[in-house]
């Protein structure tokens, strides 16, 4: 009953950071509520609604009531039309999105991965397929549209890798990756620079240099792509996402469904992709790499590291 229930209320449209951060904020809100015996309440039209519906759980046939019931059941949340509806609750907790981003689970890592993985699987079970509308009543896009644009009728059998290049505004990115490297001994710059030697060391042993390599980037450092295109082993198989087809949801799906994903642990966008892949059973994720004493590139941390608060801090 409401009079015995504590509510964590998500409201407003202002968020902390870009989409990768916003996804963490939503995941952390559900974790906070679970850890503190509370229920997440969401105001209609607030930031989580826009964030989710653009990619997952679209409203179908204009049936807002059915969509609302589905959302509430899927995430064990309550959706309100206005803050006044929450006045009957025992306690209403208001947290800035920055505080949600900074929240850290203090229990065992396996418990954290289990619950976060459950949320991620819940999202992807209801990915948008181009049918329905979002919170603004605009038609949603198909999450598989980028895969379709690149591979067409071969999309179900396509074998490919994705390289996600994220520079993170230069020096701040190097500081952040350097801090992560200090925890797990991965290279402090390799995932930022994506040199051909680094990418080849991952793909060649897997036999993936013979297959398409899709490149996703923030375009802050065009020289990274130029080097990869100039490499005789990598260049011939580099494929760029057509500008007219590229959008964030399609890029996420392309990366999540890849046979191999090479990302940057300092990027919350890469982190979301890696967490999603781990949760969906894809284990070819290359985020934490360093050279051993013999000068060979090796993994310095397993797939669970992307969820580890000791390594990733608030980005976990």
PDB file of C-alpha atoms in Angstrom:
ATOM      1  CA  UNK A   1       0.000   0.000   0.000  1.00  0.00           C
ATOM      2  CA  UNK A   2       1.213   3.551  -0.799  1.00  0.00           C
ATOM      3  CA  UNK A   3       1.169   4.701   2.832  1.00  0.00           C
ATOM      4  CA  UNK A   4       3.739   2.003   3.602  1.00  0.00           C
ATOM      5  CA  UNK A   5       5.827   2.448   0.456  1.00  0.00           C
ATOM      6  CA  UNK A   6       8.904   4.578  -0.202  1.00  0.00           C
ATOM      7  CA  UNK A   7       9.058   6.027  -3.707  1.00  0.00           C
ATOM      8  CA  UNK A   8      12.103   7.098  -5.721  1.00  0.00           C
ATOM      9  CA  UNK A   9      10.577   9.646  -8.096  1.00  0.00           C
ATOM     10  CA  UNK A  10      12.059  10.252 -11.550  1.00  0.00           C
ATOM     11  CA  UNK A  11      10.783  13.497 -13.045  1.00  0.00           C
ATOM     12  CA  UNK A  12      11.779  16.392 -15.300  1.00  0.00           C
ATOM     13  CA  UNK A  13      13.699  16.307 -18.551  1.00  0.00           C
ATOM     14  CA  UNK A  14      17.183  17.384 -17.456  1.00  0.00           C
ATOM     15  CA  UNK A  15      19.832  14.669 -17.312  1.00  0.00           C
ATOM     16  CA  UNK A  16      23.511  14.312 -16.503  1.00  0.00           C
ATOM     17  CA  UNK A  17      25.636  13.756 -19.602  1.00  0.00           C
ATOM     18  CA  UNK A  18      24.864  12.053 -22.883  1.00  0.00           C
ATOM     19  CA  UNK A  19      22.821   8.979 -23.684  1.00  0.00           C
ATOM     20  CA  UNK A  20      25.367   6.478 -22.322  1.00  0.00           C
ATOM     21  CA  UNK A  21      25.221   8.252 -18.966  1.00  0.00           C
ATOM     22  CA  UNK A  22      21.429   8.511 -19.105  1.00  0.00           C
ATOM     23  CA  UNK A  23      21.088   4.756 -19.574  1.00  0.00           C
ATOM     24  CA  UNK A  24      23.313   4.245 -16.526  1.00  0.00           C
ATOM     25  CA  UNK A  25      21.120   6.676 -14.580  1.00  0.00           C
ATOM     26  CA  UNK A  26      17.998   4.644 -15.362  1.00  0.00           C
ATOM     27  CA  UNK A  27      19.701   1.343 -14.524  1.00  0.00           C
ATOM     28  CA  UNK A  28      21.021   2.817 -11.279  1.00  0.00           C
ATOM     29  CA  UNK A  29      17.585   4.124 -10.300  1.00  0.00           C
ATOM     30  CA  UNK A  30      16.171   0.604 -10.397  1.00  0.00           C
ATOM     31  CA  UNK A  31      19.184  -0.665  -8.465  1.00  0.00           C
ATOM     32  CA  UNK A  32      18.801   2.064  -5.817  1.00  0.00           C
ATOM     33  CA  UNK A  33      15.137   1.183  -5.338  1.00  0.00           C
ATOM     34  CA  UNK A  34      15.945  -2.514  -5.010  1.00  0.00           C
ATOM     35  CA  UNK A  35      18.735  -1.836  -2.513  1.00  0.00           C
ATOM     36  CA  UNK A  36      16.666   0.547  -0.399  1.00  0.00           C
ATOM     37  CA  UNK A  37      13.326  -1.281  -0.361  1.00  0.00           C
ATOM     38  CA  UNK A  38      11.705   1.402  -2.486  1.00  0.00           C
ATOM     39  CA  UNK A  39       9.690   1.572  -5.712  1.00  0.00           C
ATOM     40  CA  UNK A  40      10.698   3.672  -8.714  1.00  0.00           C
ATOM     41  CA  UNK A  41       8.005   6.148  -9.726  1.00  0.00           C
ATOM     42  CA  UNK A  42       8.189   7.848 -13.118  1.00  0.00           C
ATOM     43  CA  UNK A  43       6.274  10.936 -14.205  1.00  0.00           C
ATOM     44  CA  UNK A  44       4.754  10.631 -17.669  1.00  0.00           C
ATOM     45  CA  UNK A  45       6.802  12.587 -20.191  1.00  0.00           C
ATOM     46  CA  UNK A  46       9.918  12.713 -18.002  1.00  0.00           C
ATOM     47  CA  UNK A  47      13.419  11.814 -19.166  1.00  0.00           C
ATOM     48  CA  UNK A  48      13.238   8.003 -18.647  1.00  0.00           C
ATOM     49  CA  UNK A  49      10.141   7.794 -20.836  1.00  0.00           C
ATOM     50  CA  UNK A  50      11.848   9.564 -23.739  1.00  0.00           C
ATOM     51  CA  UNK A  51      15.073   7.610 -23.245  1.00  0.00           C
ATOM     52  CA  UNK A  52      13.410   4.201 -23.311  1.00  0.00           C
ATOM     53  CA  UNK A  53      10.615   4.616 -25.843  1.00  0.00           C
ATOM     54  CA  UNK A  54      12.860   5.932 -28.595  1.00  0.00           C
ATOM     55  CA  UNK A  55      14.505   2.477 -28.711  1.00  0.00           C
ATOM     56  CA  UNK A  56      12.413   0.019 -26.738  1.00  0.00           C
ATOM     57  CA  UNK A  57       8.814  -0.571 -25.623  1.00  0.00           C
ATOM     58  CA  UNK A  58       6.966   1.683 -28.082  1.00  0.00           C
ATOM     59  CA  UNK A  59       3.284   2.508 -27.615  1.00  0.00           C
ATOM     60  CA  UNK A  60       1.229   0.368 -30.016  1.00  0.00           C
ATOM     61  CA  UNK A  61      -2.138   1.197 -31.569  1.00  0.00           C
ATOM     62  CA  UNK A  62      -2.430   4.313 -29.406  1.00  0.00           C
ATOM     63  CA  UNK A  63      -3.195   2.133 -26.375  1.00  0.00           C
ATOM     64  CA  UNK A  64      -1.414   4.111 -23.655  1.00  0.00           C
ATOM     65  CA  UNK A  65      -3.182   2.192 -20.881  1.00  0.00           C
ATOM     66  CA  UNK A  66      -1.886  -1.169 -22.140  1.00  0.00           C
ATOM     67  CA  UNK A  67       1.610   0.258 -22.647  1.00  0.00           C
ATOM     68  CA  UNK A  68       1.564   1.738 -19.148  1.00  0.00           C
ATOM     69  CA  UNK A  69       0.552  -1.561 -17.555  1.00  0.00           C
ATOM     70  CA  UNK A  70       3.270  -3.362 -19.529  1.00  0.00           C
ATOM     71  CA  UNK A  71       5.975  -0.896 -18.452  1.00  0.00           C
ATOM     72  CA  UNK A  72       4.928  -1.051 -14.810  1.00  0.00           C
ATOM     73  CA  UNK A  73       4.987  -4.835 -14.808  1.00  0.00           C
ATOM     74  CA  UNK A  74       8.233  -5.151 -16.781  1.00  0.00           C
ATOM     75  CA  UNK A  75      10.277  -2.965 -14.431  1.00  0.00           C
ATOM     76  CA  UNK A  76       8.159  -3.170 -11.248  1.00  0.00           C
ATOM     77  CA  UNK A  77       7.688   0.614 -11.337  1.00  0.00           C
ATOM     78  CA  UNK A  78       4.762   3.008 -10.993  1.00  0.00           C
ATOM     79  CA  UNK A  79       3.927   5.622 -13.640  1.00  0.00           C
ATOM     80  CA  UNK A  80       2.192   8.844 -12.574  1.00  0.00           C
ATOM     81  CA  UNK A  81       0.572  11.615 -14.568  1.00  0.00           C
ATOM     82  CA  UNK A  82       1.646  14.292 -12.069  1.00  0.00           C
ATOM     83  CA  UNK A  83       3.753  14.623  -8.885  1.00  0.00           C
ATOM     84  CA  UNK A  84       0.567  15.300  -6.885  1.00  0.00           C
ATOM     85  CA  UNK A  85      -0.377  11.632  -7.267  1.00  0.00           C
ATOM     86  CA  UNK A  86       2.623  10.667  -5.135  1.00  0.00           C
ATOM     87  CA  UNK A  87       1.509  12.561  -2.029  1.00  0.00           C
ATOM     88  CA  UNK A  88      -0.114   9.459  -0.538  1.00  0.00           C
ATOM     89  CA  UNK A  89       3.214   7.614  -0.338  1.00  0.00           C
ATOM     90  CA  UNK A  90       5.065   7.181   2.950  1.00  0.00           C
ATOM     91  CA  UNK A  91       8.192   8.887   1.603  1.00  0.00           C
ATOM     92  CA  UNK A  92       9.143  10.340  -1.773  1.00  0.00           C
ATOM     93  CA  UNK A  93      12.851  10.466  -2.577  1.00  0.00           C
ATOM     94  CA  UNK A  94      14.026  12.999  -5.160  1.00  0.00           C
ATOM     95  CA  UNK A  95      17.493  12.466  -6.675  1.00  0.00           C
ATOM     96  CA  UNK A  96      19.306  14.515  -9.280  1.00  0.00           C
ATOM     97  CA  UNK A  97      20.303  12.470 -12.308  1.00  0.00           C
ATOM     98  CA  UNK A  98      23.954  13.131 -11.461  1.00  0.00           C
ATOM     99  CA  UNK A  99      23.399  11.458  -8.089  1.00  0.00           C
ATOM    100  CA  UNK A 100      21.763   8.505  -9.817  1.00  0.00           C
ATOM    101  CA  UNK A 101      24.783   8.243 -12.098  1.00  0.00           C
ATOM    102  CA  UNK A 102      27.130   8.302  -9.097  1.00  0.00           C
ATOM    103  CA  UNK A 103      25.182   5.664  -7.128  1.00  0.00           C
ATOM    104  CA  UNK A 104      27.166   2.526  -6.318  1.00  0.00           C
ATOM    105  CA  UNK A 105      25.846  -0.877  -5.313  1.00  0.00           C
ATOM    106  CA  UNK A 106      27.778  -2.132  -2.294  1.00  0.00           C
ATOM    107  CA  UNK A 107      26.902  -5.834  -2.422  1.00  0.00           C
ATOM    108  CA  UNK A 108      28.521  -8.808  -4.205  1.00  0.00           C
ATOM    109  CA  UNK A 109      29.396  -8.319  -7.877  1.00  0.00           C
ATOM    110  CA  UNK A 110      27.446 -11.407  -8.966  1.00  0.00           C
ATOM    111  CA  UNK A 111      24.233  -9.985  -7.467  1.00  0.00           C
ATOM    112  CA  UNK A 112      24.758  -6.684  -9.261  1.00  0.00           C
ATOM    113  CA  UNK A 113      25.392  -8.388 -12.614  1.00  0.00           C
ATOM    114  CA  UNK A 114      22.341 -10.608 -12.143  1.00  0.00           C
ATOM    115  CA  UNK A 115      19.934  -7.715 -11.553  1.00  0.00           C
ATOM    116  CA  UNK A 116      21.438  -5.336 -14.107  1.00  0.00           C
ATOM    117  CA  UNK A 117      21.474  -8.133 -16.666  1.00  0.00           C
ATOM    118  CA  UNK A 118      17.798  -8.806 -15.960  1.00  0.00           C
ATOM    119  CA  UNK A 119      16.935  -5.161 -16.726  1.00  0.00           C
ATOM    120  CA  UNK A 120      18.962  -5.169 -19.934  1.00  0.00           C
ATOM    121  CA  UNK A 121      17.332  -8.375 -21.145  1.00  0.00           C
ATOM    122  CA  UNK A 122      13.942  -6.874 -20.319  1.00  0.00           C
ATOM    123  CA  UNK A 123      14.733  -3.921 -22.585  1.00  0.00           C
ATOM    124  CA  UNK A 124      15.950  -5.984 -25.506  1.00  0.00           C
ATOM    125  CA  UNK A 125      13.004  -8.380 -25.344  1.00  0.00           C
ATOM    126  CA  UNK A 126      10.903  -5.389 -26.429  1.00  0.00           C
ATOM    127  CA  UNK A 127      13.172  -3.611 -28.922  1.00  0.00           C
ATOM    128  CA  UNK A 128      11.399  -1.280 -31.319  1.00  0.00           C
ATOM    129  CA  UNK A 129      10.793  -2.674 -34.798  1.00  0.00           C
ATOM    130  CA  UNK A 130       9.466   0.454 -36.471  1.00  0.00           C
ATOM    131  CA  UNK A 131       5.883  -0.097 -35.303  1.00  0.00           C
ATOM    132  CA  UNK A 132       4.308   2.225 -32.746  1.00  0.00           C
ATOM    133  CA  UNK A 133       5.111   5.666 -31.388  1.00  0.00           C
ATOM    134  CA  UNK A 134       7.377   7.191 -28.762  1.00  0.00           C
ATOM    135  CA  UNK A 135       6.528   9.564 -25.905  1.00  0.00           C
ATOM    136  CA  UNK A 136       6.235  12.474 -28.352  1.00  0.00           C
ATOM    137  CA  UNK A 137       3.722  10.472 -30.432  1.00  0.00           C
ATOM    138  CA  UNK A 138       6.273  10.253 -33.249  1.00  0.00           C
ATOM    139  CA  UNK A 139       6.769   6.982 -35.157  1.00  0.00           C
ATOM    140  CA  UNK A 140       9.639   4.938 -33.725  1.00  0.00           C
ATOM    141  CA  UNK A 141      12.539   3.658 -35.786  1.00  0.00           C
ATOM    142  CA  UNK A 142      13.524   0.034 -36.240  1.00  0.00           C
ATOM    143  CA  UNK A 143      16.422  -0.929 -33.970  1.00  0.00           C
ATOM    144  CA  UNK A 144      17.605  -3.320 -36.698  1.00  0.00           C
ATOM    145  CA  UNK A 145      17.570  -0.674 -39.430  1.00  0.00           C
ATOM    146  CA  UNK A 146      21.348  -0.152 -39.515  1.00  0.00           C
ATOM    147  CA  UNK A 147      22.016  -3.899 -39.809  1.00  0.00           C
ATOM    148  CA  UNK A 148      19.409  -3.989 -42.575  1.00  0.00           C
ATOM    149  CA  UNK A 149      20.999  -1.030 -44.391  1.00  0.00           C
ATOM    150  CA  UNK A 150      24.439  -2.643 -44.353  1.00  0.00           C
ATOM    151  CA  UNK A 151      23.698  -6.326 -44.897  1.00  0.00           C
ATOM    152  CA  UNK A 152      20.220  -6.389 -46.444  1.00  0.00           C
ATOM    153  CA  UNK A 153      18.944  -9.930 -46.995  1.00  0.00           C
ATOM    154  CA  UNK A 154      22.158 -11.352 -45.515  1.00  0.00           C
ATOM    155  CA  UNK A 155      21.568  -9.744 -42.112  1.00  0.00           C
ATOM    156  CA  UNK A 156      20.700 -13.036 -40.402  1.00  0.00           C
ATOM    157  CA  UNK A 157      23.877 -14.778 -41.551  1.00  0.00           C
ATOM    158  CA  UNK A 158      26.290 -11.828 -41.522  1.00  0.00           C
ATOM    159  CA  UNK A 159      29.582 -12.326 -39.685  1.00  0.00           C
ATOM    160  CA  UNK A 160      31.192  -9.044 -38.683  1.00  0.00           C
ATOM    161  CA  UNK A 161      33.080  -7.047 -36.061  1.00  0.00           C
ATOM    162  CA  UNK A 162      32.366  -3.604 -34.650  1.00  0.00           C
ATOM    163  CA  UNK A 163      35.016  -1.101 -33.564  1.00  0.00           C
ATOM    164  CA  UNK A 164      33.673   1.729 -31.409  1.00  0.00           C
ATOM    165  CA  UNK A 165      36.008   4.730 -31.412  1.00  0.00           C
ATOM    166  CA  UNK A 166      35.193   7.318 -28.760  1.00  0.00           C
ATOM    167  CA  UNK A 167      37.729  10.064 -28.015  1.00  0.00           C
ATOM    168  CA  UNK A 168      35.938  11.651 -25.043  1.00  0.00           C
ATOM    169  CA  UNK A 169      37.031  15.209 -25.731  1.00  0.00           C
ATOM    170  CA  UNK A 170      40.754  14.464 -25.677  1.00  0.00           C
ATOM    171  CA  UNK A 171      42.543  14.838 -22.355  1.00  0.00           C
ATOM    172  CA  UNK A 172      39.517  13.988 -20.124  1.00  0.00           C
ATOM    173  CA  UNK A 173      39.255  10.678 -21.969  1.00  0.00           C
ATOM    174  CA  UNK A 174      42.929   9.912 -21.423  1.00  0.00           C
ATOM    175  CA  UNK A 175      42.613  10.700 -17.713  1.00  0.00           C
ATOM    176  CA  UNK A 176      39.577   8.441 -17.366  1.00  0.00           C
ATOM    177  CA  UNK A 177      41.082   5.530 -19.303  1.00  0.00           C
ATOM    178  CA  UNK A 178      44.326   6.000 -17.384  1.00  0.00           C
ATOM    179  CA  UNK A 179      42.471   5.628 -14.094  1.00  0.00           C
ATOM    180  CA  UNK A 180      40.802   2.413 -15.315  1.00  0.00           C
ATOM    181  CA  UNK A 181      44.177   1.159 -16.536  1.00  0.00           C
ATOM    182  CA  UNK A 182      45.553   1.708 -13.048  1.00  0.00           C
ATOM    183  CA  UNK A 183      42.972  -0.762 -11.731  1.00  0.00           C
ATOM    184  CA  UNK A 184      43.250  -3.590 -14.273  1.00  0.00           C
ATOM    185  CA  UNK A 185      46.595  -3.023 -16.073  1.00  0.00           C
ATOM    186  CA  UNK A 186      45.029  -2.459 -19.480  1.00  0.00           C
ATOM    187  CA  UNK A 187      46.851  -0.128 -21.855  1.00  0.00           C
ATOM    188  CA  UNK A 188      46.192   3.508 -20.894  1.00  0.00           C
ATOM    189  CA  UNK A 189      45.729   4.774 -24.473  1.00  0.00           C
ATOM    190  CA  UNK A 190      45.122   1.831 -26.860  1.00  0.00           C
ATOM    191  CA  UNK A 191      41.320   1.836 -26.626  1.00  0.00           C
ATOM    192  CA  UNK A 192      41.325   5.568 -27.362  1.00  0.00           C
ATOM    193  CA  UNK A 193      43.759   5.435 -30.279  1.00  0.00           C
ATOM    194  CA  UNK A 194      42.513   2.191 -31.918  1.00  0.00           C
ATOM    195  CA  UNK A 195      45.766   1.758 -33.833  1.00  0.00           C
ATOM    196  CA  UNK A 196      45.732  -0.869 -36.614  1.00  0.00           C
ATOM    197  CA  UNK A 197      48.189  -3.040 -34.668  1.00  0.00           C
ATOM    198  CA  UNK A 198      45.807  -3.080 -31.684  1.00  0.00           C
ATOM    199  CA  UNK A 199      42.739  -3.972 -33.762  1.00  0.00           C
ATOM    200  CA  UNK A 200      44.601  -6.639 -35.748  1.00  0.00           C
ATOM    201  CA  UNK A 201      45.894  -8.286 -32.582  1.00  0.00           C
ATOM    202  CA  UNK A 202      42.267  -8.928 -31.645  1.00  0.00           C
ATOM    203  CA  UNK A 203      40.751  -9.836 -35.005  1.00  0.00           C
ATOM    204  CA  UNK A 204      43.536 -11.863 -36.646  1.00  0.00           C
ATOM    205  CA  UNK A 205      43.612 -14.774 -34.140  1.00  0.00           C
ATOM    206  CA  UNK A 206      39.819 -14.996 -34.432  1.00  0.00           C
ATOM    207  CA  UNK A 207      39.900 -15.190 -38.230  1.00  0.00           C
ATOM    208  CA  UNK A 208      37.839 -11.989 -38.388  1.00  0.00           C
ATOM    209  CA  UNK A 209      40.106 -10.016 -40.721  1.00  0.00           C
ATOM    210  CA  UNK A 210      38.339 -11.804 -43.580  1.00  0.00           C
ATOM    211  CA  UNK A 211      34.954 -10.376 -42.567  1.00  0.00           C
ATOM    212  CA  UNK A 212      33.412  -6.880 -42.515  1.00  0.00           C
ATOM    213  CA  UNK A 213      34.626  -4.473 -39.834  1.00  0.00           C
ATOM    214  CA  UNK A 214      32.059  -1.816 -38.968  1.00  0.00           C
ATOM    215  CA  UNK A 215      33.371   1.440 -37.552  1.00  0.00           C
ATOM    216  CA  UNK A 216      31.283   3.538 -35.128  1.00  0.00           C
ATOM    217  CA  UNK A 217      32.778   6.876 -34.097  1.00  0.00           C
ATOM    218  CA  UNK A 218      32.116  10.267 -32.526  1.00  0.00           C
ATOM    219  CA  UNK A 219      34.154  11.775 -35.405  1.00  0.00           C
ATOM    220  CA  UNK A 220      36.381  13.745 -33.037  1.00  0.00           C
ATOM    221  CA  UNK A 221      39.542  12.105 -34.408  1.00  0.00           C
ATOM    222  CA  UNK A 222      39.190  11.314 -38.119  1.00  0.00           C
ATOM    223  CA  UNK A 223      42.836  10.213 -38.259  1.00  0.00           C
ATOM    224  CA  UNK A 224      41.899   6.979 -36.434  1.00  0.00           C
ATOM    225  CA  UNK A 225      39.673   5.866 -39.299  1.00  0.00           C
ATOM    226  CA  UNK A 226      42.209   7.097 -41.860  1.00  0.00           C
ATOM    227  CA  UNK A 227      44.892   4.817 -40.350  1.00  0.00           C
ATOM    228  CA  UNK A 228      42.577   1.816 -40.322  1.00  0.00           C
ATOM    229  CA  UNK A 229      41.544   2.414 -43.940  1.00  0.00           C
ATOM    230  CA  UNK A 230      45.207   2.708 -44.968  1.00  0.00           C
ATOM    231  CA  UNK A 231      46.151  -0.598 -43.344  1.00  0.00           C
ATOM    232  CA  UNK A 232      46.448  -3.360 -45.985  1.00  0.00           C
ATOM    233  CA  UNK A 233      44.880  -6.006 -43.733  1.00  0.00           C
ATOM    234  CA  UNK A 234      42.079  -3.968 -42.169  1.00  0.00           C
ATOM    235  CA  UNK A 235      41.274  -1.339 -44.791  1.00  0.00           C
ATOM    236  CA  UNK A 236      39.684  -3.586 -47.444  1.00  0.00           C
ATOM    237  CA  UNK A 237      37.051  -4.812 -44.986  1.00  0.00           C
ATOM    238  CA  UNK A 238      36.208  -1.553 -43.235  1.00  0.00           C
ATOM    239  CA  UNK A 239      32.583  -0.604 -43.778  1.00  0.00           C
ATOM    240  CA  UNK A 240      31.133   2.730 -42.785  1.00  0.00           C
ATOM    241  CA  UNK A 241      27.553   3.164 -41.675  1.00  0.00           C
ATOM    242  CA  UNK A 242      25.717   5.251 -44.284  1.00  0.00           C
ATOM    243  CA  UNK A 243      25.085   8.679 -42.809  1.00  0.00           C
ATOM    244  CA  UNK A 244      21.399   8.546 -43.690  1.00  0.00           C
ATOM    245  CA  UNK A 245      21.010   5.197 -41.913  1.00  0.00           C
ATOM    246  CA  UNK A 246      23.001   5.895 -38.763  1.00  0.00           C
ATOM    247  CA  UNK A 247      21.143   6.617 -35.531  1.00  0.00           C
ATOM    248  CA  UNK A 248      21.941   5.754 -31.945  1.00  0.00           C
ATOM    249  CA  UNK A 249      19.500   2.849 -31.537  1.00  0.00           C
ATOM    250  CA  UNK A 250      20.571   1.251 -34.805  1.00  0.00           C
ATOM    251  CA  UNK A 251      24.239   1.677 -33.924  1.00  0.00           C
ATOM    252  CA  UNK A 252      23.643   0.045 -30.516  1.00  0.00           C
ATOM    253  CA  UNK A 253      21.954  -2.980 -32.105  1.00  0.00           C
ATOM    254  CA  UNK A 254      24.687  -3.299 -34.730  1.00  0.00           C
ATOM    255  CA  UNK A 255      27.308  -3.429 -31.968  1.00  0.00           C
ATOM    256  CA  UNK A 256      25.319  -5.649 -29.606  1.00  0.00           C
ATOM    257  CA  UNK A 257      24.740  -8.253 -32.344  1.00  0.00           C
ATOM    258  CA  UNK A 258      28.330  -8.256 -33.652  1.00  0.00           C
ATOM    259  CA  UNK A 259      30.432 -11.409 -33.540  1.00  0.00           C
ATOM    260  CA  UNK A 260      33.235  -9.300 -32.043  1.00  0.00           C
ATOM    261  CA  UNK A 261      32.999  -5.956 -30.270  1.00  0.00           C
ATOM    262  CA  UNK A 262      36.045  -3.738 -29.658  1.00  0.00           C
ATOM    263  CA  UNK A 263      35.250  -0.803 -27.406  1.00  0.00           C
ATOM    264  CA  UNK A 264      36.599   1.798 -25.040  1.00  0.00           C
ATOM    265  CA  UNK A 265      35.926   1.187 -21.323  1.00  0.00           C
ATOM    266  CA  UNK A 266      36.138   4.941 -20.671  1.00  0.00           C
ATOM    267  CA  UNK A 267      33.020   5.457 -22.809  1.00  0.00           C
ATOM    268  CA  UNK A 268      29.648   4.905 -21.130  1.00  0.00           C
ATOM    269  CA  UNK A 269      28.212   4.162 -24.598  1.00  0.00           C
ATOM    270  CA  UNK A 270      30.767   1.383 -25.147  1.00  0.00           C
ATOM    271  CA  UNK A 271      30.062   0.246 -21.608  1.00  0.00           C
ATOM    272  CA  UNK A 272      26.320  -0.046 -22.236  1.00  0.00           C
ATOM    273  CA  UNK A 273      26.980  -2.109 -25.358  1.00  0.00           C
ATOM    274  CA  UNK A 274      29.395  -4.395 -23.499  1.00  0.00           C
ATOM    275  CA  UNK A 275      26.987  -4.843 -20.566  1.00  0.00           C
ATOM    276  CA  UNK A 276      24.178  -5.655 -22.971  1.00  0.00           C
ATOM    277  CA  UNK A 277      26.328  -8.194 -24.793  1.00  0.00           C
ATOM    278  CA  UNK A 278      27.371  -9.909 -21.558  1.00  0.00           C
ATOM    279  CA  UNK A 279      23.730  -9.987 -20.425  1.00  0.00           C
ATOM    280  CA  UNK A 280      22.628 -11.505 -23.744  1.00  0.00           C
ATOM    281  CA  UNK A 281      25.379 -14.130 -23.782  1.00  0.00           C
ATOM    282  CA  UNK A 282      27.877 -12.587 -26.222  1.00  0.00           C
ATOM    283  CA  UNK A 283      31.372 -13.092 -24.829  1.00  0.00           C
ATOM    284  CA  UNK A 284      33.633 -11.748 -27.596  1.00  0.00           C
ATOM    285  CA  UNK A 285      34.017  -8.323 -25.990  1.00  0.00           C
ATOM    286  CA  UNK A 286      37.408  -6.630 -26.097  1.00  0.00           C
ATOM    287  CA  UNK A 287      37.510  -3.654 -23.738  1.00  0.00           C
ATOM    288  CA  UNK A 288      40.426  -4.257 -21.371  1.00  0.00           C
ATOM    289  CA  UNK A 289      43.613  -5.118 -23.288  1.00  0.00           C
ATOM    290  CA  UNK A 290      47.277  -4.756 -22.434  1.00  0.00           C
ATOM    291  CA  UNK A 291      50.632  -6.193 -23.456  1.00  0.00           C
ATOM    292  CA  UNK A 292      52.202  -8.989 -21.432  1.00  0.00           C
ATOM    293  CA  UNK A 293      55.912  -9.423 -20.744  1.00  0.00           C
ATOM    294  CA  UNK A 294      56.366 -10.970 -24.183  1.00  0.00           C
ATOM    295  CA  UNK A 295      54.832  -7.957 -25.889  1.00  0.00           C
ATOM    296  CA  UNK A 296      51.638  -9.809 -26.811  1.00  0.00           C
ATOM    297  CA  UNK A 297      48.196  -8.218 -26.499  1.00  0.00           C
ATOM    298  CA  UNK A 298      46.058 -10.035 -23.933  1.00  0.00           C
ATOM    299  CA  UNK A 299      42.870  -9.448 -21.964  1.00  0.00           C
ATOM    300  CA  UNK A 300      43.638  -7.983 -18.550  1.00  0.00           C
ATOM    301  CA  UNK A 301      40.112  -8.299 -17.159  1.00  0.00           C
ATOM    302  CA  UNK A 302      37.139 -10.529 -18.009  1.00  0.00           C
ATOM    303  CA  UNK A 303      33.700  -9.475 -19.261  1.00  0.00           C
ATOM    304  CA  UNK A 304      32.396  -8.919 -15.748  1.00  0.00           C
ATOM    305  CA  UNK A 305      34.803  -6.005 -15.245  1.00  0.00           C
ATOM    306  CA  UNK A 306      32.462  -3.627 -17.054  1.00  0.00           C
ATOM    307  CA  UNK A 307      30.021  -4.117 -14.138  1.00  0.00           C
ATOM    308  CA  UNK A 308      32.690  -3.861 -11.435  1.00  0.00           C
ATOM    309  CA  UNK A 309      32.400  -0.721  -9.299  1.00  0.00           C
ATOM    310  CA  UNK A 310      36.007  -1.056  -8.120  1.00  0.00           C
ATOM    311  CA  UNK A 311      37.147  -0.787 -11.739  1.00  0.00           C
ATOM    312  CA  UNK A 312      34.491   1.370 -13.393  1.00  0.00           C
ATOM    313  CA  UNK A 313      33.278   3.396 -10.401  1.00  0.00           C
ATOM    314  CA  UNK A 314      30.048   5.192 -11.277  1.00  0.00           C
ATOM    315  CA  UNK A 315      30.108   3.941 -14.877  1.00  0.00           C
ATOM    316  CA  UNK A 316      29.496   0.346 -13.758  1.00  0.00           C
TER     317      UNK A 316
END
